[in-house]
Amino acid sequence: MDPLRQLLAERACERLILDFVHRLDLGEPASVAELFTEDGSWEWPSPGDGRRSEGREALRTYFGSRPADKLSRRIMSNIRVTVTSADTAEATSYFTTYRIEGWTGGMVPAGPPVQVGHYEDSFRRSADGRWLLARRVLHLPFGGPTPRAADVMTPRA
């Protein structure tokens, strides 16, 4: 593959990874479905809870069901994309998630992350030339309960 085409493919896939978390944290969570192929999937296999969503509508429903009072911020790092052909690529990326439930606005005290893990992604280039997620698999070696805002907020005097 031409080095410039490879670089452009790698960057497009990196951007999808970053757009995914941006939409979850700061945008409309249901819109992440648009970043997947029509038959795309997201899963958390064993030893996770076995969740799996397949197809854009199922993905839209799954990610769109996140409660409005759940505040999350994800930090992505170590994004490594490997272009496997002119129309396919794979990636591994690490994430750290800070999250709280019962959020009603304003700043909350910083606490430890509730998740640290990585994603394994597969990408396909669509007929119109756009790169899309074909499969996203969550691996979560470090996880804990999500705190409630009422438990971490201190009343001000």
Short mmCIF file of N, CA and C in Angstrom, two decimals:
data_model
loop_
_atom_site.label_atom_id
_atom_site.label_comp_id
_atom_site.label_asym_id
_atom_site.label_seq_id
_atom_site.Cartn_x
_atom_site.Cartn_y
_atom_site.Cartn_z
N MET A 1 0.84 -1.17 0.00
CA MET A 1 0.00 0.00 0.00
C MET A 1 0.89 1.24 0.00
N ASP A 2 0.48 2.22 -0.75
CA ASP A 2 1.17 3.50 -0.82
C ASP A 2 1.25 4.10 0.59
N PRO A 3 2.43 4.60 1.01
CA PRO A 3 2.58 5.13 2.38
C PRO A 3 1.60 6.26 2.73
N LEU A 4 1.28 7.12 1.76
CA LEU A 4 0.34 8.20 2.05
C LEU A 4 -1.07 7.64 2.27
N ARG A 5 -1.50 6.68 1.47
CA ARG A 5 -2.81 6.05 1.67
C ARG A 5 -2.87 5.35 3.03
N GLN A 6 -1.77 4.70 3.40
CA GLN A 6 -1.72 4.02 4.69
C GLN A 6 -1.85 5.03 5.82
N LEU A 7 -1.12 6.13 5.73
CA LEU A 7 -1.19 7.16 6.76
C LEU A 7 -2.60 7.74 6.86
N LEU A 8 -3.23 8.00 5.74
CA LEU A 8 -4.59 8.53 5.74
C LEU A 8 -5.58 7.53 6.35
N ALA A 9 -5.41 6.27 6.04
CA ALA A 9 -6.29 5.23 6.62
C ALA A 9 -6.09 5.15 8.13
N GLU A 10 -4.83 5.17 8.57
CA GLU A 10 -4.55 5.12 10.01
C GLU A 10 -5.19 6.31 10.72
N ARG A 11 -5.04 7.48 10.15
CA ARG A 11 -5.61 8.70 10.78
C ARG A 11 -7.13 8.64 10.82
N ALA A 12 -7.76 8.16 9.76
CA ALA A 12 -9.22 8.06 9.73
C ALA A 12 -9.71 7.11 10.82
N CYS A 13 -9.01 6.02 11.03
CA CYS A 13 -9.40 5.06 12.07
C CYS A 13 -9.16 5.62 13.46
N GLU A 14 -8.05 6.32 13.65
CA GLU A 14 -7.79 6.98 14.93
C GLU A 14 -8.90 7.97 15.25
N ARG A 15 -9.31 8.72 14.24
CA ARG A 15 -10.37 9.72 14.43
C ARG A 15 -11.68 9.05 14.84
N LEU A 16 -11.99 7.89 14.28
CA LEU A 16 -13.20 7.17 14.68
C LEU A 16 -13.15 6.80 16.16
N ILE A 17 -12.01 6.34 16.62
CA ILE A 17 -11.84 5.98 18.03
C ILE A 17 -12.11 7.19 18.92
N LEU A 18 -11.56 8.33 18.54
CA LEU A 18 -11.74 9.55 19.32
C LEU A 18 -13.15 10.10 19.20
N ASP A 19 -13.75 10.02 18.01
CA ASP A 19 -15.14 10.46 17.84
C ASP A 19 -16.09 9.64 18.68
N PHE A 20 -15.82 8.34 18.80
CA PHE A 20 -16.66 7.46 19.60
C PHE A 20 -16.77 7.98 21.04
N VAL A 21 -15.63 8.21 21.69
CA VAL A 21 -15.68 8.65 23.09
C VAL A 21 -16.17 10.09 23.20
N HIS A 22 -15.88 10.92 22.22
CA HIS A 22 -16.39 12.29 22.25
C HIS A 22 -17.92 12.29 22.23
N ARG A 23 -18.50 11.49 21.36
CA ARG A 23 -19.96 11.42 21.29
C ARG A 23 -20.56 10.85 22.56
N LEU A 24 -19.91 9.86 23.17
CA LEU A 24 -20.43 9.31 24.42
C LEU A 24 -20.37 10.33 25.55
N ASP A 25 -19.26 11.06 25.64
CA ASP A 25 -19.05 11.97 26.76
C ASP A 25 -19.67 13.35 26.56
N LEU A 26 -19.58 13.90 25.37
CA LEU A 26 -19.97 15.30 25.16
C LEU A 26 -21.04 15.49 24.09
N GLY A 27 -21.45 14.45 23.45
CA GLY A 27 -22.42 14.58 22.37
C GLY A 27 -23.68 13.81 22.66
N GLU A 28 -24.23 13.22 21.63
CA GLU A 28 -25.41 12.39 21.74
C GLU A 28 -24.96 10.94 21.70
N PRO A 29 -25.03 10.22 22.82
CA PRO A 29 -24.52 8.85 22.85
C PRO A 29 -25.08 7.94 21.76
N ALA A 30 -26.36 8.09 21.43
CA ALA A 30 -26.96 7.22 20.41
C ALA A 30 -26.30 7.41 19.05
N SER A 31 -25.69 8.58 18.82
CA SER A 31 -25.10 8.86 17.51
C SER A 31 -23.83 8.06 17.24
N VAL A 32 -23.28 7.36 18.24
CA VAL A 32 -22.11 6.53 17.95
C VAL A 32 -22.46 5.44 16.94
N ALA A 33 -23.73 5.08 16.84
CA ALA A 33 -24.15 4.05 15.88
C ALA A 33 -23.76 4.44 14.45
N GLU A 34 -23.71 5.72 14.15
CA GLU A 34 -23.35 6.19 12.81
C GLU A 34 -21.88 5.94 12.48
N LEU A 35 -21.07 5.64 13.48
CA LEU A 35 -19.65 5.38 13.26
C LEU A 35 -19.39 3.92 12.90
N PHE A 36 -20.42 3.09 12.93
CA PHE A 36 -20.31 1.66 12.64
C PHE A 36 -20.86 1.34 11.26
N THR A 37 -20.40 0.23 10.71
CA THR A 37 -21.00 -0.29 9.49
C THR A 37 -22.43 -0.72 9.82
N GLU A 38 -23.26 -0.93 8.80
CA GLU A 38 -24.65 -1.35 9.02
C GLU A 38 -24.73 -2.60 9.89
N ASP A 39 -23.79 -3.53 9.71
CA ASP A 39 -23.79 -4.78 10.48
C ASP A 39 -22.76 -4.75 11.61
N GLY A 40 -22.31 -3.57 11.98
CA GLY A 40 -21.27 -3.43 13.00
C GLY A 40 -21.72 -3.95 14.36
N SER A 41 -20.74 -4.25 15.22
CA SER A 41 -21.05 -4.78 16.54
C SER A 41 -20.14 -4.19 17.60
N TRP A 42 -20.67 -4.17 18.83
CA TRP A 42 -19.95 -3.79 20.04
C TRP A 42 -20.18 -4.91 21.02
N GLU A 43 -19.11 -5.37 21.69
CA GLU A 43 -19.31 -6.46 22.64
C GLU A 43 -18.34 -6.38 23.81
N TRP A 44 -18.76 -7.03 24.89
CA TRP A 44 -17.96 -7.17 26.10
C TRP A 44 -17.98 -8.65 26.45
N PRO A 45 -17.08 -9.43 25.86
CA PRO A 45 -17.11 -10.89 26.04
C PRO A 45 -16.66 -11.31 27.44
N SER A 46 -16.88 -12.56 27.77
CA SER A 46 -16.43 -13.14 29.02
C SER A 46 -14.91 -12.93 29.14
N PRO A 47 -14.43 -12.53 30.28
CA PRO A 47 -15.06 -12.54 31.59
C PRO A 47 -15.92 -11.32 31.88
N GLY A 48 -16.21 -10.50 30.87
CA GLY A 48 -17.15 -9.39 31.04
C GLY A 48 -18.56 -9.93 31.19
N ASP A 49 -19.55 -9.07 31.02
CA ASP A 49 -20.92 -9.50 31.26
C ASP A 49 -21.61 -10.11 30.04
N GLY A 50 -20.86 -10.26 28.94
CA GLY A 50 -21.41 -10.92 27.77
C GLY A 50 -22.32 -10.06 26.92
N ARG A 51 -22.37 -8.76 27.19
CA ARG A 51 -23.21 -7.87 26.38
C ARG A 51 -22.73 -7.84 24.94
N ARG A 52 -23.69 -7.75 24.01
CA ARG A 52 -23.36 -7.62 22.59
C ARG A 52 -24.51 -6.91 21.90
N SER A 53 -24.17 -5.93 21.10
CA SER A 53 -25.15 -5.24 20.26
C SER A 53 -24.65 -5.33 18.83
N GLU A 54 -25.55 -5.69 17.92
CA GLU A 54 -25.16 -5.86 16.52
C GLU A 54 -26.15 -5.13 15.62
N GLY A 55 -25.60 -4.35 14.68
CA GLY A 55 -26.42 -3.57 13.76
C GLY A 55 -26.63 -2.17 14.30
N ARG A 56 -26.75 -1.22 13.38
CA ARG A 56 -26.85 0.19 13.79
C ARG A 56 -28.03 0.48 14.69
N GLU A 57 -29.18 -0.09 14.41
CA GLU A 57 -30.35 0.20 15.25
C GLU A 57 -30.16 -0.32 16.67
N ALA A 58 -29.62 -1.52 16.81
CA ALA A 58 -29.36 -2.07 18.15
C ALA A 58 -28.32 -1.22 18.87
N LEU A 59 -27.29 -0.77 18.15
CA LEU A 59 -26.26 0.08 18.75
C LEU A 59 -26.86 1.42 19.18
N ARG A 60 -27.71 1.99 18.34
CA ARG A 60 -28.36 3.27 18.66
C ARG A 60 -29.20 3.12 19.94
N THR A 61 -29.94 2.03 20.04
CA THR A 61 -30.76 1.78 21.22
C THR A 61 -29.90 1.58 22.46
N TYR A 62 -28.85 0.76 22.33
CA TYR A 62 -27.98 0.48 23.48
C TYR A 62 -27.31 1.75 24.00
N PHE A 63 -26.61 2.46 23.13
CA PHE A 63 -25.87 3.64 23.60
C PHE A 63 -26.81 4.79 23.94
N GLY A 64 -27.96 4.85 23.29
CA GLY A 64 -28.93 5.90 23.59
C GLY A 64 -29.65 5.71 24.90
N SER A 65 -29.53 4.54 25.52
CA SER A 65 -30.22 4.26 26.77
C SER A 65 -29.43 4.73 28.00
N ARG A 66 -28.31 5.35 27.79
CA ARG A 66 -27.52 5.83 28.93
C ARG A 66 -28.31 6.92 29.65
N PRO A 67 -28.39 6.83 30.98
CA PRO A 67 -29.15 7.83 31.75
C PRO A 67 -28.52 9.22 31.63
N ALA A 68 -29.37 10.24 31.59
CA ALA A 68 -28.89 11.62 31.46
C ALA A 68 -28.09 12.06 32.67
N ASP A 69 -28.29 11.42 33.83
CA ASP A 69 -27.58 11.83 35.04
C ASP A 69 -26.27 11.08 35.24
N LYS A 70 -25.80 10.39 34.19
CA LYS A 70 -24.52 9.69 34.27
C LYS A 70 -23.47 10.56 33.55
N LEU A 71 -22.54 11.08 34.31
CA LEU A 71 -21.48 11.92 33.77
C LEU A 71 -20.23 11.07 33.59
N SER A 72 -19.70 11.05 32.38
CA SER A 72 -18.49 10.27 32.09
C SER A 72 -17.48 11.12 31.35
N ARG A 73 -16.23 10.81 31.56
CA ARG A 73 -15.14 11.35 30.76
C ARG A 73 -14.15 10.22 30.57
N ARG A 74 -13.81 9.99 29.31
CA ARG A 74 -12.88 8.92 28.96
C ARG A 74 -11.60 9.52 28.41
N ILE A 75 -10.50 8.95 28.81
CA ILE A 75 -9.19 9.36 28.29
C ILE A 75 -8.69 8.20 27.44
N MET A 76 -8.42 8.48 26.17
CA MET A 76 -7.93 7.46 25.24
C MET A 76 -6.42 7.65 25.07
N SER A 77 -5.71 6.53 24.98
CA SER A 77 -4.26 6.60 24.76
C SER A 77 -3.79 5.34 24.05
N ASN A 78 -2.52 5.33 23.71
CA ASN A 78 -1.88 4.16 23.10
C ASN A 78 -2.71 3.62 21.93
N ILE A 79 -3.11 4.50 21.05
CA ILE A 79 -3.92 4.10 19.90
C ILE A 79 -2.97 3.58 18.82
N ARG A 80 -3.12 2.30 18.51
CA ARG A 80 -2.24 1.64 17.52
C ARG A 80 -3.10 1.05 16.42
N VAL A 81 -3.04 1.65 15.23
CA VAL A 81 -3.82 1.20 14.07
C VAL A 81 -2.90 0.45 13.12
N THR A 82 -3.36 -0.71 12.65
CA THR A 82 -2.64 -1.49 11.65
C THR A 82 -3.56 -1.66 10.44
N VAL A 83 -3.13 -1.12 9.32
CA VAL A 83 -3.90 -1.28 8.08
C VAL A 83 -3.58 -2.66 7.54
N THR A 84 -4.62 -3.47 7.35
CA THR A 84 -4.43 -4.86 6.92
C THR A 84 -4.70 -5.07 5.43
N SER A 85 -5.37 -4.12 4.79
CA SER A 85 -5.60 -4.15 3.34
C SER A 85 -6.07 -2.76 2.93
N ALA A 86 -6.37 -2.58 1.67
CA ALA A 86 -6.84 -1.27 1.20
C ALA A 86 -8.18 -0.89 1.83
N ASP A 87 -8.94 -1.89 2.29
CA ASP A 87 -10.27 -1.63 2.83
C ASP A 87 -10.50 -2.12 4.25
N THR A 88 -9.46 -2.59 4.93
CA THR A 88 -9.62 -3.09 6.30
C THR A 88 -8.46 -2.64 7.18
N ALA A 89 -8.75 -2.51 8.46
CA ALA A 89 -7.73 -2.14 9.44
C ALA A 89 -8.15 -2.69 10.79
N GLU A 90 -7.19 -2.74 11.70
CA GLU A 90 -7.43 -3.17 13.07
C GLU A 90 -6.74 -2.18 14.00
N ALA A 91 -7.23 -2.10 15.24
CA ALA A 91 -6.60 -1.19 16.19
C ALA A 91 -6.76 -1.72 17.60
N THR A 92 -5.83 -1.29 18.44
CA THR A 92 -5.92 -1.48 19.88
C THR A 92 -5.75 -0.10 20.49
N SER A 93 -6.62 0.24 21.44
CA SER A 93 -6.51 1.53 22.13
C SER A 93 -6.87 1.34 23.59
N TYR A 94 -6.17 2.08 24.45
CA TYR A 94 -6.38 1.99 25.88
C TYR A 94 -7.28 3.14 26.32
N PHE A 95 -8.06 2.90 27.38
CA PHE A 95 -8.92 3.95 27.90
C PHE A 95 -8.94 3.92 29.42
N THR A 96 -9.22 5.08 29.97
CA THR A 96 -9.46 5.26 31.40
C THR A 96 -10.77 6.02 31.51
N THR A 97 -11.70 5.52 32.32
CA THR A 97 -13.01 6.15 32.45
C THR A 97 -13.22 6.67 33.86
N TYR A 98 -13.61 7.94 33.92
CA TYR A 98 -14.07 8.57 35.15
C TYR A 98 -15.57 8.73 34.98
N ARG A 99 -16.35 8.33 35.99
CA ARG A 99 -17.80 8.37 35.84
C ARG A 99 -18.46 8.54 37.19
N ILE A 100 -19.63 9.18 37.15
CA ILE A 100 -20.45 9.34 38.35
C ILE A 100 -21.92 9.28 37.92
N GLU A 101 -22.74 8.71 38.77
CA GLU A 101 -24.19 8.66 38.53
C GLU A 101 -24.89 9.62 39.46
N GLY A 102 -26.05 10.08 39.05
CA GLY A 102 -26.81 11.02 39.87
C GLY A 102 -26.33 12.45 39.74
N TRP A 103 -25.63 12.74 38.66
CA TRP A 103 -25.08 14.07 38.44
C TRP A 103 -26.19 15.05 38.07
N THR A 104 -26.19 16.22 38.70
CA THR A 104 -27.22 17.22 38.42
C THR A 104 -26.62 18.52 37.88
N GLY A 105 -25.32 18.50 37.61
CA GLY A 105 -24.66 19.68 37.08
C GLY A 105 -23.53 20.11 37.99
N GLY A 106 -22.68 20.95 37.46
CA GLY A 106 -21.58 21.47 38.25
C GLY A 106 -20.40 20.51 38.32
N MET A 107 -19.42 20.94 39.07
CA MET A 107 -18.19 20.18 39.22
C MET A 107 -18.33 19.16 40.35
N VAL A 108 -17.75 18.00 40.14
CA VAL A 108 -17.73 16.98 41.19
C VAL A 108 -16.28 16.75 41.59
N PRO A 109 -16.04 16.31 42.82
CA PRO A 109 -14.67 16.04 43.23
C PRO A 109 -14.06 14.93 42.38
N ALA A 110 -12.80 15.10 42.03
CA ALA A 110 -12.12 14.07 41.25
C ALA A 110 -11.87 12.85 42.13
N GLY A 111 -12.19 11.72 41.61
CA GLY A 111 -11.93 10.48 42.31
C GLY A 111 -11.13 9.56 41.41
N PRO A 112 -10.91 8.35 41.85
CA PRO A 112 -10.16 7.42 41.00
C PRO A 112 -11.00 7.00 39.79
N PRO A 113 -10.36 6.53 38.74
CA PRO A 113 -11.14 6.05 37.60
C PRO A 113 -11.95 4.81 37.99
N VAL A 114 -13.07 4.61 37.30
CA VAL A 114 -13.88 3.42 37.57
C VAL A 114 -13.56 2.29 36.61
N GLN A 115 -12.87 2.60 35.51
CA GLN A 115 -12.48 1.57 34.54
C GLN A 115 -11.15 1.93 33.90
N VAL A 116 -10.35 0.89 33.66
CA VAL A 116 -9.15 1.01 32.85
C VAL A 116 -9.11 -0.26 32.01
N GLY A 117 -9.05 -0.08 30.70
CA GLY A 117 -9.06 -1.24 29.83
C GLY A 117 -8.61 -0.89 28.43
N HIS A 118 -8.98 -1.75 27.50
CA HIS A 118 -8.64 -1.47 26.11
C HIS A 118 -9.73 -1.99 25.18
N TYR A 119 -9.75 -1.43 23.99
CA TYR A 119 -10.63 -1.87 22.93
C TYR A 119 -9.80 -2.52 21.84
N GLU A 120 -10.36 -3.54 21.23
CA GLU A 120 -9.83 -4.10 19.99
C GLU A 120 -10.88 -3.82 18.93
N ASP A 121 -10.46 -3.11 17.89
CA ASP A 121 -11.38 -2.67 16.85
C ASP A 121 -11.02 -3.26 15.50
N SER A 122 -12.04 -3.47 14.70
CA SER A 122 -11.88 -3.81 13.29
C SER A 122 -12.62 -2.75 12.49
N PHE A 123 -12.01 -2.30 11.40
CA PHE A 123 -12.56 -1.24 10.56
C PHE A 123 -12.73 -1.75 9.13
N ARG A 124 -13.71 -1.18 8.45
CA ARG A 124 -13.88 -1.42 7.01
C ARG A 124 -14.12 -0.09 6.33
N ARG A 125 -13.60 0.01 5.12
CA ARG A 125 -13.86 1.20 4.32
C ARG A 125 -15.13 0.96 3.53
N SER A 126 -16.05 1.91 3.59
CA SER A 126 -17.34 1.77 2.90
C SER A 126 -17.18 2.12 1.42
N ALA A 127 -18.23 1.87 0.67
CA ALA A 127 -18.22 2.14 -0.77
C ALA A 127 -17.95 3.61 -1.08
N ASP A 128 -18.36 4.50 -0.18
CA ASP A 128 -18.12 5.94 -0.42
C ASP A 128 -16.75 6.40 0.09
N GLY A 129 -15.92 5.46 0.56
CA GLY A 129 -14.56 5.77 0.97
C GLY A 129 -14.38 6.08 2.44
N ARG A 130 -15.48 6.17 3.20
CA ARG A 130 -15.37 6.45 4.64
C ARG A 130 -14.97 5.19 5.40
N TRP A 131 -14.13 5.37 6.40
CA TRP A 131 -13.78 4.27 7.29
C TRP A 131 -14.80 4.22 8.40
N LEU A 132 -15.24 3.00 8.76
CA LEU A 132 -16.24 2.80 9.81
C LEU A 132 -15.81 1.63 10.70
N LEU A 133 -16.31 1.64 11.92
CA LEU A 133 -16.08 0.53 12.83
C LEU A 133 -16.92 -0.66 12.38
N ALA A 134 -16.30 -1.80 12.23
CA ALA A 134 -17.03 -3.03 11.91
C ALA A 134 -17.27 -3.84 13.18
N ARG A 135 -16.32 -3.75 14.11
CA ARG A 135 -16.45 -4.51 15.36
C ARG A 135 -15.61 -3.81 16.42
N ARG A 136 -16.20 -3.68 17.60
CA ARG A 136 -15.50 -3.09 18.75
C ARG A 136 -15.68 -4.05 19.91
N VAL A 137 -14.55 -4.48 20.49
CA VAL A 137 -14.58 -5.44 21.60
C VAL A 137 -13.90 -4.80 22.80
N LEU A 138 -14.63 -4.76 23.92
CA LEU A 138 -14.16 -4.18 25.17
C LEU A 138 -13.45 -5.23 26.00
N HIS A 139 -12.29 -4.87 26.54
CA HIS A 139 -11.56 -5.71 27.49
C HIS A 139 -11.33 -4.86 28.72
N LEU A 140 -11.80 -5.33 29.88
CA LEU A 140 -11.79 -4.52 31.08
C LEU A 140 -11.13 -5.26 32.25
N PRO A 141 -9.79 -5.16 32.35
CA PRO A 141 -9.11 -5.82 33.47
C PRO A 141 -9.24 -5.08 34.80
N PHE A 142 -9.54 -3.77 34.76
CA PHE A 142 -9.68 -2.99 35.98
C PHE A 142 -11.05 -2.31 35.95
N GLY A 143 -11.90 -2.61 36.91
CA GLY A 143 -13.22 -1.99 36.96
C GLY A 143 -13.76 -2.00 38.36
N GLY A 144 -14.61 -1.06 38.63
CA GLY A 144 -15.24 -0.98 39.94
C GLY A 144 -16.59 -0.32 39.82
N PRO A 145 -17.28 -0.20 40.94
CA PRO A 145 -18.61 0.41 40.90
C PRO A 145 -18.53 1.90 40.57
N THR A 146 -19.56 2.38 39.92
CA THR A 146 -19.67 3.81 39.61
C THR A 146 -20.25 4.51 40.83
N PRO A 147 -19.54 5.51 41.37
CA PRO A 147 -20.06 6.20 42.55
C PRO A 147 -21.29 7.05 42.23
N ARG A 148 -22.09 7.32 43.23
CA ARG A 148 -23.25 8.21 43.11
C ARG A 148 -22.83 9.59 43.59
N ALA A 149 -23.33 10.60 42.94
CA ALA A 149 -22.98 11.98 43.29
C ALA A 149 -23.29 12.28 44.75
N ALA A 150 -24.41 11.79 45.24
CA ALA A 150 -24.81 12.05 46.62
C ALA A 150 -23.79 11.51 47.62
N ASP A 151 -23.04 10.48 47.21
CA ASP A 151 -22.06 9.87 48.13
C ASP A 151 -20.72 10.59 48.12
N VAL A 152 -20.44 11.40 47.11
CA VAL A 152 -19.12 12.03 47.03
C VAL A 152 -19.18 13.56 47.16
N MET A 153 -20.36 14.11 47.04
CA MET A 153 -20.49 15.58 47.15
C MET A 153 -20.55 15.97 48.61
N THR A 154 -19.81 17.01 48.97
CA THR A 154 -19.85 17.50 50.35
C THR A 154 -20.66 18.78 50.35
N PRO A 155 -21.59 18.87 51.25
CA PRO A 155 -22.37 20.13 51.33
C PRO A 155 -21.47 21.29 51.70
N ARG A 156 -21.71 22.42 51.07
CA ARG A 156 -20.93 23.64 51.38
C ARG A 156 -21.61 24.39 52.52
N ALA A 157 -20.77 25.01 53.34
CA ALA A 157 -21.30 25.75 54.50
C ALA A 157 -21.83 27.08 54.08
#
